[in-house]
mmCIF file of C-alpha atoms in Angstrom:
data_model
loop_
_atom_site.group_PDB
_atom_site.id
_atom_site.type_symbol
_atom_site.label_atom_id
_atom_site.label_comp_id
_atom_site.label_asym_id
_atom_site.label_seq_id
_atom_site.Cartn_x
_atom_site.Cartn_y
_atom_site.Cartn_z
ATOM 1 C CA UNK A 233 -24.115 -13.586 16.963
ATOM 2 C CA UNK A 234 -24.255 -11.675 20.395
ATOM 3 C CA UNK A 235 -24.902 -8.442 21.647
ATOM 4 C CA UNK A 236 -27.618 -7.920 18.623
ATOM 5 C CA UNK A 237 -30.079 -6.154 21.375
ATOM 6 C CA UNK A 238 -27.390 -3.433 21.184
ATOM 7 C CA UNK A 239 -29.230 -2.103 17.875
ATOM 8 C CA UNK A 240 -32.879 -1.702 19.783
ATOM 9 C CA UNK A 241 -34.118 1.250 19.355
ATOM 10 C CA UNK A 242 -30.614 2.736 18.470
ATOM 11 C CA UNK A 243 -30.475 5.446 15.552
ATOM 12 C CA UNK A 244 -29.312 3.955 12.672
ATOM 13 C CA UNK A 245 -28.535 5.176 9.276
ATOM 14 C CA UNK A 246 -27.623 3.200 6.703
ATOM 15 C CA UNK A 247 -26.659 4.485 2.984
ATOM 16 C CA UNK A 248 -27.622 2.537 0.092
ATOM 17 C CA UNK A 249 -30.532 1.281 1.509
ATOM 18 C CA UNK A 250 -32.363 0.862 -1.368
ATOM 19 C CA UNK A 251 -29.683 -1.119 -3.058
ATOM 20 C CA UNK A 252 -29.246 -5.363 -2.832
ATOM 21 C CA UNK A 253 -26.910 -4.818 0.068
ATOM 22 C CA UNK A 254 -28.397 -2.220 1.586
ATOM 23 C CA UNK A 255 -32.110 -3.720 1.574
ATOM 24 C CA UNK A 256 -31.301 -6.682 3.547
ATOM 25 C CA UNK A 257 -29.164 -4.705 6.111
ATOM 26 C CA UNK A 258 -32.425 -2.402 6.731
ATOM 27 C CA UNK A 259 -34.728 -5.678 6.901
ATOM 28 C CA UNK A 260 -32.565 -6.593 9.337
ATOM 29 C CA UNK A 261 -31.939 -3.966 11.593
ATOM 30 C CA UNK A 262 -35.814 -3.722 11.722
ATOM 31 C CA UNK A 263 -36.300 -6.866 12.554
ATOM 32 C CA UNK A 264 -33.908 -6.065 16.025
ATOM 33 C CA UNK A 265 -35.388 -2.654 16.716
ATOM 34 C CA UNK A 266 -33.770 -0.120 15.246
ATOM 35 C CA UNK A 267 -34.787 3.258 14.788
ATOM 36 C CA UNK A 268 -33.241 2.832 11.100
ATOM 37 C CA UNK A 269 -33.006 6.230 8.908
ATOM 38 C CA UNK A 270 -32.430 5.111 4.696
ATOM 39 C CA UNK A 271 -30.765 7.824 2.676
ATOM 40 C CA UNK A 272 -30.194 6.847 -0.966
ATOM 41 C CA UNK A 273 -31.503 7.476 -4.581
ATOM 42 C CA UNK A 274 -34.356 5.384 -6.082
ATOM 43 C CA UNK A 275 -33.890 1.317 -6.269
ATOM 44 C CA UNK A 276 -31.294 1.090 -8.934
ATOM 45 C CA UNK A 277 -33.288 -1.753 -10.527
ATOM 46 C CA UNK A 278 -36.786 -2.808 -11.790
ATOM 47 C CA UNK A 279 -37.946 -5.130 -9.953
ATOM 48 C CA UNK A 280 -35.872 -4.425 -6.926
ATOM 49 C CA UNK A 281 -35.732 -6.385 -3.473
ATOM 50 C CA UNK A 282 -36.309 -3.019 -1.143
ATOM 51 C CA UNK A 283 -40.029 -2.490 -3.494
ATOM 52 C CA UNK A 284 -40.670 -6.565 -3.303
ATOM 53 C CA UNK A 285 -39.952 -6.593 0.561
ATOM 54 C CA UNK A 286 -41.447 -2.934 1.443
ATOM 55 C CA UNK A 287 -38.438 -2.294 3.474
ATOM 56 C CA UNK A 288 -39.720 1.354 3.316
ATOM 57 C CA UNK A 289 -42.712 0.884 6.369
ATOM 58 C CA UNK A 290 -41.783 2.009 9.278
ATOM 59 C CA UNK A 291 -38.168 3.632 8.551
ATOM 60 C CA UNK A 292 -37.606 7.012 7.452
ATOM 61 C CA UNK A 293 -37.056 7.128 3.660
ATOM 62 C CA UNK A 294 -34.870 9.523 2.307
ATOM 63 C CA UNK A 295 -33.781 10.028 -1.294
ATOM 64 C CA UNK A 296 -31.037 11.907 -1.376
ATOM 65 C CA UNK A 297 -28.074 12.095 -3.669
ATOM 66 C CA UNK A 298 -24.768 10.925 -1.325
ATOM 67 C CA UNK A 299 -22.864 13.341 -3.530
ATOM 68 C CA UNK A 300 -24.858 16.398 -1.895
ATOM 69 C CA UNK A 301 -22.685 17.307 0.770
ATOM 70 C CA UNK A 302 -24.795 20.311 2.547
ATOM 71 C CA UNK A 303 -28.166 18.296 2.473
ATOM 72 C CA UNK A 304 -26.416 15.020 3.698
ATOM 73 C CA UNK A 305 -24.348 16.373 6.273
ATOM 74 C CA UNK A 306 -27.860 18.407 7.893
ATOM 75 C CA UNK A 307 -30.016 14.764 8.021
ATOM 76 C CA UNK A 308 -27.062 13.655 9.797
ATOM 77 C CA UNK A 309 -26.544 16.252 12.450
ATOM 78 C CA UNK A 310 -30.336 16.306 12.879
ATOM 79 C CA UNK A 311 -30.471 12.288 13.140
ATOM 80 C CA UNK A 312 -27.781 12.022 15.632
ATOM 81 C CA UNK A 313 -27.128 8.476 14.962
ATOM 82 C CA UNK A 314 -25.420 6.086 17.040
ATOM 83 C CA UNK A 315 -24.241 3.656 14.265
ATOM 84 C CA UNK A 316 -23.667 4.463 10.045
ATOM 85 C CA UNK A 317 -23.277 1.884 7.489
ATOM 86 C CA UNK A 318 -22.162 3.652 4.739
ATOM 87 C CA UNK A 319 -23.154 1.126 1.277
ATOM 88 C CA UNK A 320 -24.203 3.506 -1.023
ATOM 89 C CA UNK A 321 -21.966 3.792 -4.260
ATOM 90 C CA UNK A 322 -21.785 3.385 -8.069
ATOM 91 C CA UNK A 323 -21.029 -1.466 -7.064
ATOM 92 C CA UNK A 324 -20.670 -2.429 -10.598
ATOM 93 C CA UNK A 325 -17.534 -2.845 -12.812
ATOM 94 C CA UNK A 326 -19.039 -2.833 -16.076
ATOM 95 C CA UNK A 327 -20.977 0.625 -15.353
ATOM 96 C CA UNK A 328 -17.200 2.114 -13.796
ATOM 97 C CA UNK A 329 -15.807 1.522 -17.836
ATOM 98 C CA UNK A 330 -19.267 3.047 -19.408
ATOM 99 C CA UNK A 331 -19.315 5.990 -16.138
ATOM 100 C CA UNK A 332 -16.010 6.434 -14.693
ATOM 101 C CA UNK A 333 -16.765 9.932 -13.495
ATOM 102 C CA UNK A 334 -19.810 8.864 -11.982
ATOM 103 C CA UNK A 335 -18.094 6.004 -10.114
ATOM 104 C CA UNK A 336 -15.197 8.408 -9.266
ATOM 105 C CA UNK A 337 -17.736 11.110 -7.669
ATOM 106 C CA UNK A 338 -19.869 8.717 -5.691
ATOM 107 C CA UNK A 339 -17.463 6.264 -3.954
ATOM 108 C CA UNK A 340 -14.858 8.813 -3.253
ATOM 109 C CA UNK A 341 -16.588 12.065 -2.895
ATOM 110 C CA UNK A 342 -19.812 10.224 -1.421
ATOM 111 C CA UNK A 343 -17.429 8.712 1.240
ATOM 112 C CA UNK A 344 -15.945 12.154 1.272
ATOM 113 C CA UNK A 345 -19.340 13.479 2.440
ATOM 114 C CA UNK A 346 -20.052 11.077 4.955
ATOM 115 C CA UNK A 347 -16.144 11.421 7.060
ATOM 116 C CA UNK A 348 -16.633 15.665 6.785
ATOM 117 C CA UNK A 349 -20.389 14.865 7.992
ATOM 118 C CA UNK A 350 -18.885 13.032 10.588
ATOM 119 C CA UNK A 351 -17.035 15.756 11.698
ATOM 120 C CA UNK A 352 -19.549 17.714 13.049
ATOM 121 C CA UNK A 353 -21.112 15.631 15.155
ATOM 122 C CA UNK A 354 -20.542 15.672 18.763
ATOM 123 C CA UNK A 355 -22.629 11.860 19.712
ATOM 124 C CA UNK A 356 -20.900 8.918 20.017
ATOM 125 C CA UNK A 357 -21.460 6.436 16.983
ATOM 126 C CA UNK A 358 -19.736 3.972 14.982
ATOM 127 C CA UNK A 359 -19.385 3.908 11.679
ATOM 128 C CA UNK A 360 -18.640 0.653 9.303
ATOM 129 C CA UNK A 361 -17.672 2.105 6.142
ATOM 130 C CA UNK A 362 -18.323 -0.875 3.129
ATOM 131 C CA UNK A 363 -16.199 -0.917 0.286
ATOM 132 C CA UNK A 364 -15.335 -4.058 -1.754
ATOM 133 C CA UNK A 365 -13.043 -7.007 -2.306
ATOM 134 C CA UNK A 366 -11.861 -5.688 -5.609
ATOM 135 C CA UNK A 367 -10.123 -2.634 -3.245
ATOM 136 C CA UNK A 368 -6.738 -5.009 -3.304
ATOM 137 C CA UNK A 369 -4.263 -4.587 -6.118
ATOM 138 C CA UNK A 370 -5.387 -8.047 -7.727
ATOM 139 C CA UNK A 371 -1.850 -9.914 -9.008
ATOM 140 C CA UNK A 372 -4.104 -13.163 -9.864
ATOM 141 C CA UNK A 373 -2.476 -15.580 -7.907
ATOM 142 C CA UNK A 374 -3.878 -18.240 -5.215
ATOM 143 C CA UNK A 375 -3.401 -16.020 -2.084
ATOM 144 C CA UNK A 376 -5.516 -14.975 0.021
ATOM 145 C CA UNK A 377 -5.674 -11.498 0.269
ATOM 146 C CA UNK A 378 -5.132 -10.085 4.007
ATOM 147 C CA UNK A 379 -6.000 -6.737 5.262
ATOM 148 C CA UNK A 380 -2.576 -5.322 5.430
ATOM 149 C CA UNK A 381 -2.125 -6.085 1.696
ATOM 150 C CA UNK A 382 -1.517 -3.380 -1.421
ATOM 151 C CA UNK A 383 -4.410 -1.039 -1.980
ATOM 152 C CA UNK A 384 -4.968 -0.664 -5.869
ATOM 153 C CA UNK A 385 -7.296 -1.569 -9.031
ATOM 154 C CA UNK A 386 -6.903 -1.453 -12.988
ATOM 155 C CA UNK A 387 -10.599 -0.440 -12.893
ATOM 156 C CA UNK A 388 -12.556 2.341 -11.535
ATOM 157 C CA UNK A 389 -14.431 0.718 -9.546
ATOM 158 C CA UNK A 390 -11.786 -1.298 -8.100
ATOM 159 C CA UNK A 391 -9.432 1.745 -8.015
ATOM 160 C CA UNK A 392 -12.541 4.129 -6.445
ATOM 161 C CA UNK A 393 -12.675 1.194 -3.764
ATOM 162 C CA UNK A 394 -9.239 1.492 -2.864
ATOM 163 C CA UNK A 395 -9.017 5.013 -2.742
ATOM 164 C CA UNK A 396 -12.149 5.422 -0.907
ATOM 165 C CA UNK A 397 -9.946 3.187 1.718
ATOM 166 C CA UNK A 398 -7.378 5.508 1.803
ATOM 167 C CA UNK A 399 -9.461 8.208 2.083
ATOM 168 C CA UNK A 400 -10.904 6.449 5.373
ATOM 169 C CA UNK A 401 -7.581 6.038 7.016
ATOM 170 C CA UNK A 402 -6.119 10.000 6.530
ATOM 171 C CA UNK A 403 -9.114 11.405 7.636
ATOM 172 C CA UNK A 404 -8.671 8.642 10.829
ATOM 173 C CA UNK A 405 -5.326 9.944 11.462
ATOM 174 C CA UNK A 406 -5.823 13.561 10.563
ATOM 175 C CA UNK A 407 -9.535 14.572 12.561
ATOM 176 C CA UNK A 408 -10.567 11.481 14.294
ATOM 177 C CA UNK A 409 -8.410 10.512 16.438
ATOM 178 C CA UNK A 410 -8.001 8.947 19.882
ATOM 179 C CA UNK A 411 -11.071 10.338 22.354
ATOM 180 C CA UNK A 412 -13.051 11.720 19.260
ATOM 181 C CA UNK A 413 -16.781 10.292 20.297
ATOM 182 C CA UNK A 414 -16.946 9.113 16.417
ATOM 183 C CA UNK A 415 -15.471 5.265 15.879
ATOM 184 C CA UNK A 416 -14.862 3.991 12.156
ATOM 185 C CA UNK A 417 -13.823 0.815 10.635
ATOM 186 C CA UNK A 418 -14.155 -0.607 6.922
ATOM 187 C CA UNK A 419 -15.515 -3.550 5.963
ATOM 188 C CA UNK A 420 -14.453 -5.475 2.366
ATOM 189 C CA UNK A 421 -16.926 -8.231 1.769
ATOM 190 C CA UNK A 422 -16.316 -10.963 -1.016
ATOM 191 C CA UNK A 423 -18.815 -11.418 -4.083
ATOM 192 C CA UNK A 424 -22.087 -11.593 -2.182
ATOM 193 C CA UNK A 425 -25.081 -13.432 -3.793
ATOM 194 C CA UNK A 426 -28.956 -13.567 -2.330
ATOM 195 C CA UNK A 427 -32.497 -12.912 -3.321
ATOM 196 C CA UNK A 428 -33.402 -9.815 -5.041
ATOM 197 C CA UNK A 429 -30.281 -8.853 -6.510
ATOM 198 C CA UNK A 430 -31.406 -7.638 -10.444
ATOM 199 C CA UNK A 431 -28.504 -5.776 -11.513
ATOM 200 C CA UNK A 432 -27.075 -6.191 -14.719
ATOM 201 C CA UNK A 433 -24.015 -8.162 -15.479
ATOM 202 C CA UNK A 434 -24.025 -10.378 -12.508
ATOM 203 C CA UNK A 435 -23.776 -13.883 -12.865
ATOM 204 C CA UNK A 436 -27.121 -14.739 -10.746
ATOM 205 C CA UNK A 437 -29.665 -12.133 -11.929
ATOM 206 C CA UNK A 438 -28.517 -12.832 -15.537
ATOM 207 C CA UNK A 439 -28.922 -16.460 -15.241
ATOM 208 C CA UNK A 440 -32.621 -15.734 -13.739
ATOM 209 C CA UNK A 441 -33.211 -13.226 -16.628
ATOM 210 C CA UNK A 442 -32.462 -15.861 -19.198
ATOM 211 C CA UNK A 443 -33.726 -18.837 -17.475
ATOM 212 C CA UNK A 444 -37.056 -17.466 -17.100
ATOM 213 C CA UNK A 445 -37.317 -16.524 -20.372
ATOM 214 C CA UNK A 446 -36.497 -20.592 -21.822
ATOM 215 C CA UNK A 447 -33.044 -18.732 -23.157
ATOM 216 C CA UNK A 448 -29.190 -19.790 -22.307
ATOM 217 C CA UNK A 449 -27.389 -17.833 -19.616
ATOM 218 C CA UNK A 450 -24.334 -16.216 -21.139
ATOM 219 C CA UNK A 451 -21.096 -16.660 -18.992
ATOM 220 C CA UNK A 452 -18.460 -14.007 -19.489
ATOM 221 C CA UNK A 453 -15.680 -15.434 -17.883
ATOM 222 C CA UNK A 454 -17.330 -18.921 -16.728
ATOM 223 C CA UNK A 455 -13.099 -20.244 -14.784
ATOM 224 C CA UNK A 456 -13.213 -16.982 -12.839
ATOM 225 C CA UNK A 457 -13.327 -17.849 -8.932
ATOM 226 C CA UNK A 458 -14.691 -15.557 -6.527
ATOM 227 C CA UNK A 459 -15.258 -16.089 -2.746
ATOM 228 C CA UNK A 460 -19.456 -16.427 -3.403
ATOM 229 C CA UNK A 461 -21.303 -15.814 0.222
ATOM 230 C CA UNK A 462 -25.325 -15.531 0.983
ATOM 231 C CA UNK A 463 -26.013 -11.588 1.385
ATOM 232 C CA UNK A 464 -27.011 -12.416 4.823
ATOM 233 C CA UNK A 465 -23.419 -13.344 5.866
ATOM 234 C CA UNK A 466 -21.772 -10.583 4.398
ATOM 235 C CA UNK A 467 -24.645 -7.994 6.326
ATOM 236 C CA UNK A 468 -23.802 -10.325 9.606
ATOM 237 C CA UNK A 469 -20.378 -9.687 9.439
ATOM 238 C CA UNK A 470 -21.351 -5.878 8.950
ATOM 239 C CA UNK A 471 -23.738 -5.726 12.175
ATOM 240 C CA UNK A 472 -20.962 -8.108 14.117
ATOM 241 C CA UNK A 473 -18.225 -5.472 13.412
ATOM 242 C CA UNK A 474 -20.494 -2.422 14.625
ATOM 243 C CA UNK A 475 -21.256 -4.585 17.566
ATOM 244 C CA UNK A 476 -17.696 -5.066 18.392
ATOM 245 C CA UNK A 477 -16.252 -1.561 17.478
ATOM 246 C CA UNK A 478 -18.772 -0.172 20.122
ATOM 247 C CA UNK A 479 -17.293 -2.459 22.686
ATOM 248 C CA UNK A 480 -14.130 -2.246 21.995
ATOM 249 C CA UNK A 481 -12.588 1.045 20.916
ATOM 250 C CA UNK A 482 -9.265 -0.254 20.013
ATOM 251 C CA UNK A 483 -11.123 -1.572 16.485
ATOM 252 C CA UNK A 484 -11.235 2.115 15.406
ATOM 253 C CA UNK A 485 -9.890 2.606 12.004
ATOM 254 C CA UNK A 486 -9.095 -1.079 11.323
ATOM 255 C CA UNK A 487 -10.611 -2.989 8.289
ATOM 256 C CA UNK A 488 -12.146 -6.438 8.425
ATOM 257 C CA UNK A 489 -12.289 -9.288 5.392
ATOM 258 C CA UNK A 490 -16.086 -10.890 5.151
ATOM 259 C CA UNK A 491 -15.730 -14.200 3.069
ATOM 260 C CA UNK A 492 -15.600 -17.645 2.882
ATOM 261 C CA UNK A 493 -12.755 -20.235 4.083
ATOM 262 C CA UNK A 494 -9.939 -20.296 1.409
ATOM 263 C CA UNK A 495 -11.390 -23.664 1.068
ATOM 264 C CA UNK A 496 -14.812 -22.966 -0.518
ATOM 265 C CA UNK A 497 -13.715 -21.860 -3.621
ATOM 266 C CA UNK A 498 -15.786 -22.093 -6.398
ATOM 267 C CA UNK A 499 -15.385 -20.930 -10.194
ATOM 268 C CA UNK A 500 -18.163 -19.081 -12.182
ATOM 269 C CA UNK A 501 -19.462 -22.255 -13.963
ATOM 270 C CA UNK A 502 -19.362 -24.035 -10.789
ATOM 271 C CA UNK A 503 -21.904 -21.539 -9.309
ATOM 272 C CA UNK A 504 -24.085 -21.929 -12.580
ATOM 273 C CA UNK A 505 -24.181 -25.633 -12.586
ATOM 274 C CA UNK A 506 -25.147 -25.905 -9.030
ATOM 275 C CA UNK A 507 -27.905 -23.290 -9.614
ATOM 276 C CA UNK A 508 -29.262 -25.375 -12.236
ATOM 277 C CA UNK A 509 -29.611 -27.797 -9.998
ATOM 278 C CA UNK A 510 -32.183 -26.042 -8.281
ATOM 279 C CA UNK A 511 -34.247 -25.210 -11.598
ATOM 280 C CA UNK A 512 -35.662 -27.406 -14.807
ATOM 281 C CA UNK A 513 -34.209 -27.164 -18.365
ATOM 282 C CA UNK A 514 -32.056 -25.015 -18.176
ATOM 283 C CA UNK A 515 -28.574 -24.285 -19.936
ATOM 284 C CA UNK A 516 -25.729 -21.511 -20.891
ATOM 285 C CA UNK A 517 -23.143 -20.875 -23.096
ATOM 286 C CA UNK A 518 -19.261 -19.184 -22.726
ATOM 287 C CA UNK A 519 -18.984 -16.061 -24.414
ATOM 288 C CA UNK A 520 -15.241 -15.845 -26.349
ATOM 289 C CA UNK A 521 -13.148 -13.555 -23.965
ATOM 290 C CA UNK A 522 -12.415 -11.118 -26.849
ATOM 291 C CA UNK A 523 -16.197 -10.616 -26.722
ATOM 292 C CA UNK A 524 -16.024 -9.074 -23.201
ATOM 293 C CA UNK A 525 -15.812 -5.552 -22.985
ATOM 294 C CA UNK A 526 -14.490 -5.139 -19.853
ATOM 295 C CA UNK A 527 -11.435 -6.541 -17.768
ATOM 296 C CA UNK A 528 -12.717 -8.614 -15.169
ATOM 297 C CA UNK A 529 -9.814 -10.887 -12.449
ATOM 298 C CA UNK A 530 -9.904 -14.465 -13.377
ATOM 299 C CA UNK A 531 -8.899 -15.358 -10.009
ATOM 300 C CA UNK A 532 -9.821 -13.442 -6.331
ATOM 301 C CA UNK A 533 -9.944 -14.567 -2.707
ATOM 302 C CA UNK A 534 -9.729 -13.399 0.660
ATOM 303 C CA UNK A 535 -8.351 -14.389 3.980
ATOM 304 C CA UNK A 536 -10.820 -13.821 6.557
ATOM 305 C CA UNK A 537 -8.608 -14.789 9.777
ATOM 306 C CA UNK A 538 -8.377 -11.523 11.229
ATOM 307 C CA UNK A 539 -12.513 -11.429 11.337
ATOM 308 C CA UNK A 540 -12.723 -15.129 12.744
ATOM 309 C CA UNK A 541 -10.201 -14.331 15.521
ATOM 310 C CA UNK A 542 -11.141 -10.597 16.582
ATOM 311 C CA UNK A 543 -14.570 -10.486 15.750
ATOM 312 C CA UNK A 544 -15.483 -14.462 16.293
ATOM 313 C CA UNK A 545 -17.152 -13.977 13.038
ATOM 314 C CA UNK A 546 -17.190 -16.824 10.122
ATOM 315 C CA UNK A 547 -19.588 -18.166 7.422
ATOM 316 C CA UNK A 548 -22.255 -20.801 8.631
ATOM 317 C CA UNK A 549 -23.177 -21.607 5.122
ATOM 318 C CA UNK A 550 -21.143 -24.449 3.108
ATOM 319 C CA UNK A 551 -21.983 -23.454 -1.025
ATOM 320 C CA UNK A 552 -24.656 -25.532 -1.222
ATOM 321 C CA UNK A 553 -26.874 -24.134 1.294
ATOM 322 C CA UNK A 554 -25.972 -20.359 -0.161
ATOM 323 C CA UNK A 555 -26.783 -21.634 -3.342
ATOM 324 C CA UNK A 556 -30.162 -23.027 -2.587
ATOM 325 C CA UNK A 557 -31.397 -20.285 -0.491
ATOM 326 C CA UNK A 558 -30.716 -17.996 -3.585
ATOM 327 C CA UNK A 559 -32.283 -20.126 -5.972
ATOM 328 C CA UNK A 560 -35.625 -20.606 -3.640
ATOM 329 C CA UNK A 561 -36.174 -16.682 -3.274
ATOM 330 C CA UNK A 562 -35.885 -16.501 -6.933
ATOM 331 C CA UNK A 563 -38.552 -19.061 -7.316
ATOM 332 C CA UNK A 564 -40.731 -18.096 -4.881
ATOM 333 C CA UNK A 565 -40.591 -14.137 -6.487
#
């Protein structure tokens, strides 16, 4: 990737940063420089990768509620940052069924509070805005989904996602328009997998739970595909889109896929049995699907032309490799 010496000793804030996502962002954009500002609630989960990694030296920790508009909108004017990366939000499906206010308030409102934030700045920055690959109105079918596709969800996470999108592109059109000194683009990354992710119902931090406990891994929906990427080339794509809407102004308010080629497309069992792989005596069972509780898509992808040909960004890992590196970190913890 090029131009990462833009991010040395730049202001950065990044939302979420406690979270999976988040963590490895921060680790990253210390590791190039940055003058990196974390604003988010407690780690979400015990153990968590931002405690294991002590992401917290030498950045300025905030805990702050993205839902308080007043408190975040004075670290921001105070910080004067030159790039965002907004992650923090309520990431899992299961939780949007059991808390669908909650989800409602913190992807759309918390979004909310970072654009009117925004606002009242007068320093340039850019802003990459993260929601999710679930923000496209899912019809199940082997397509990849493109950026210019229907917005929509049947959950509230998915549906926050989407909306949270929308959001994005009025307040583009209404207050941020050409000449303001604030750029913004979204970024939907595929089903992202890596080291240190403990939250519940996921496929890899379940498996681990079980595993090292000498118990079977239960698989909800064990045919469901996903495009499955390393964490780290999800966060590239993130840093490689701030990099470019800098440079290139004409990138304001457009959205960018992160995922795998079409190609690489792996089902839920597939990613289990090639983790195994990496571990001794271990197994797992299918769950009946009128035991889930929760609709989950059987089948999801994304077309990530648009990133390869604007942004010359792509995967480097084949599933393999992703797989592996996950599995080491896990053993190694």
């Amino acid at each position: 990737m090029k131009n990462l010496k833009i991010f040395k000793n730049s202001r950065v804030i990044v939302t979420g940063h406690t979270g999976f996502k988040g963590s490895w962002l921060t680790a990253w954009l210390k590791r190039l420089g940055a003058k990196v500002m974390g604003i988010s609630l407690d780690p979400p989960t015990h153990p968590s990768h931002f405690k294991v990694s002590e992401i917290n030296k030498n950045i300025k920790d905030v805990r702050l509620d993205i839902k308080e508009y007043k408190k975040i909108q004075k670290k921001i004017s105070k910080f004067k940052p030159h790039f965002i990366f907004h992650l923090a939000a309520q990431s899992l499906v299961g939780l949007s069924y059991k808390d669908p206010r909650l989800t409602w308030q913190t992807n759309v409102v918390g979004t909310l509070n970072i654009l009117e934030s925004l606002r009242k700045i007068k320093n340039t920055c850019n802003v990459v805005i993260i929601t999710s690959d679930k923000c496209y109105f899912n019809r199940e079918v082997h397509y990849g989904y493109k950026e210019t596709d229907t917005l929509g969800g049947k959950d509230s996470y998915s549906a926050s996602k989407a909306s949270a999108e929308l959001l994005v592109k009025s307040y583009i059109s209404s207050f941020f328009k050409k000449g303001h000194p604030v750029n913004i683009a979204t970024a939907r990354a595929g089903n992202v997998i890596g080291g240190g992710d403990w939250a519940n119902n996921r496929i890899v931090p379940d498996c681990i739970r079980s595993w090292s406990k000498n118990k079977k891994a239960k698989l909800r929906n064990p045919k469901a595909t996903r495009p499955w990427q390393h964490v780290l080339e999800a966060v590239g794509g993130y840093l490689c889109l701030a990099i470019n809407l800098k440079i290139n102004k004409k990138l304001h308010g457009e959205s960018f896929n992160f995922g795998p080629d079409l190609s690489r497309e792996y089902s839920v069992e597939q990613l289990v049995k090639e983790m195994s792989n990496n571990w001794e005596n271990v197994s797992w069972k299918k769950i009946s699907k009128h035991k889930n509780k929760f609709h989950e898509s059987e089948l999801l992808r994304l077309n990530c032309n648009k990133a390869k040909k604007i942004l010359k960004w792509k995967s480097v890992l084949n599933f393999k490799e992703t797989v592996g590196m996950v599995s080491d970190w896990y053993r190694n913890y």
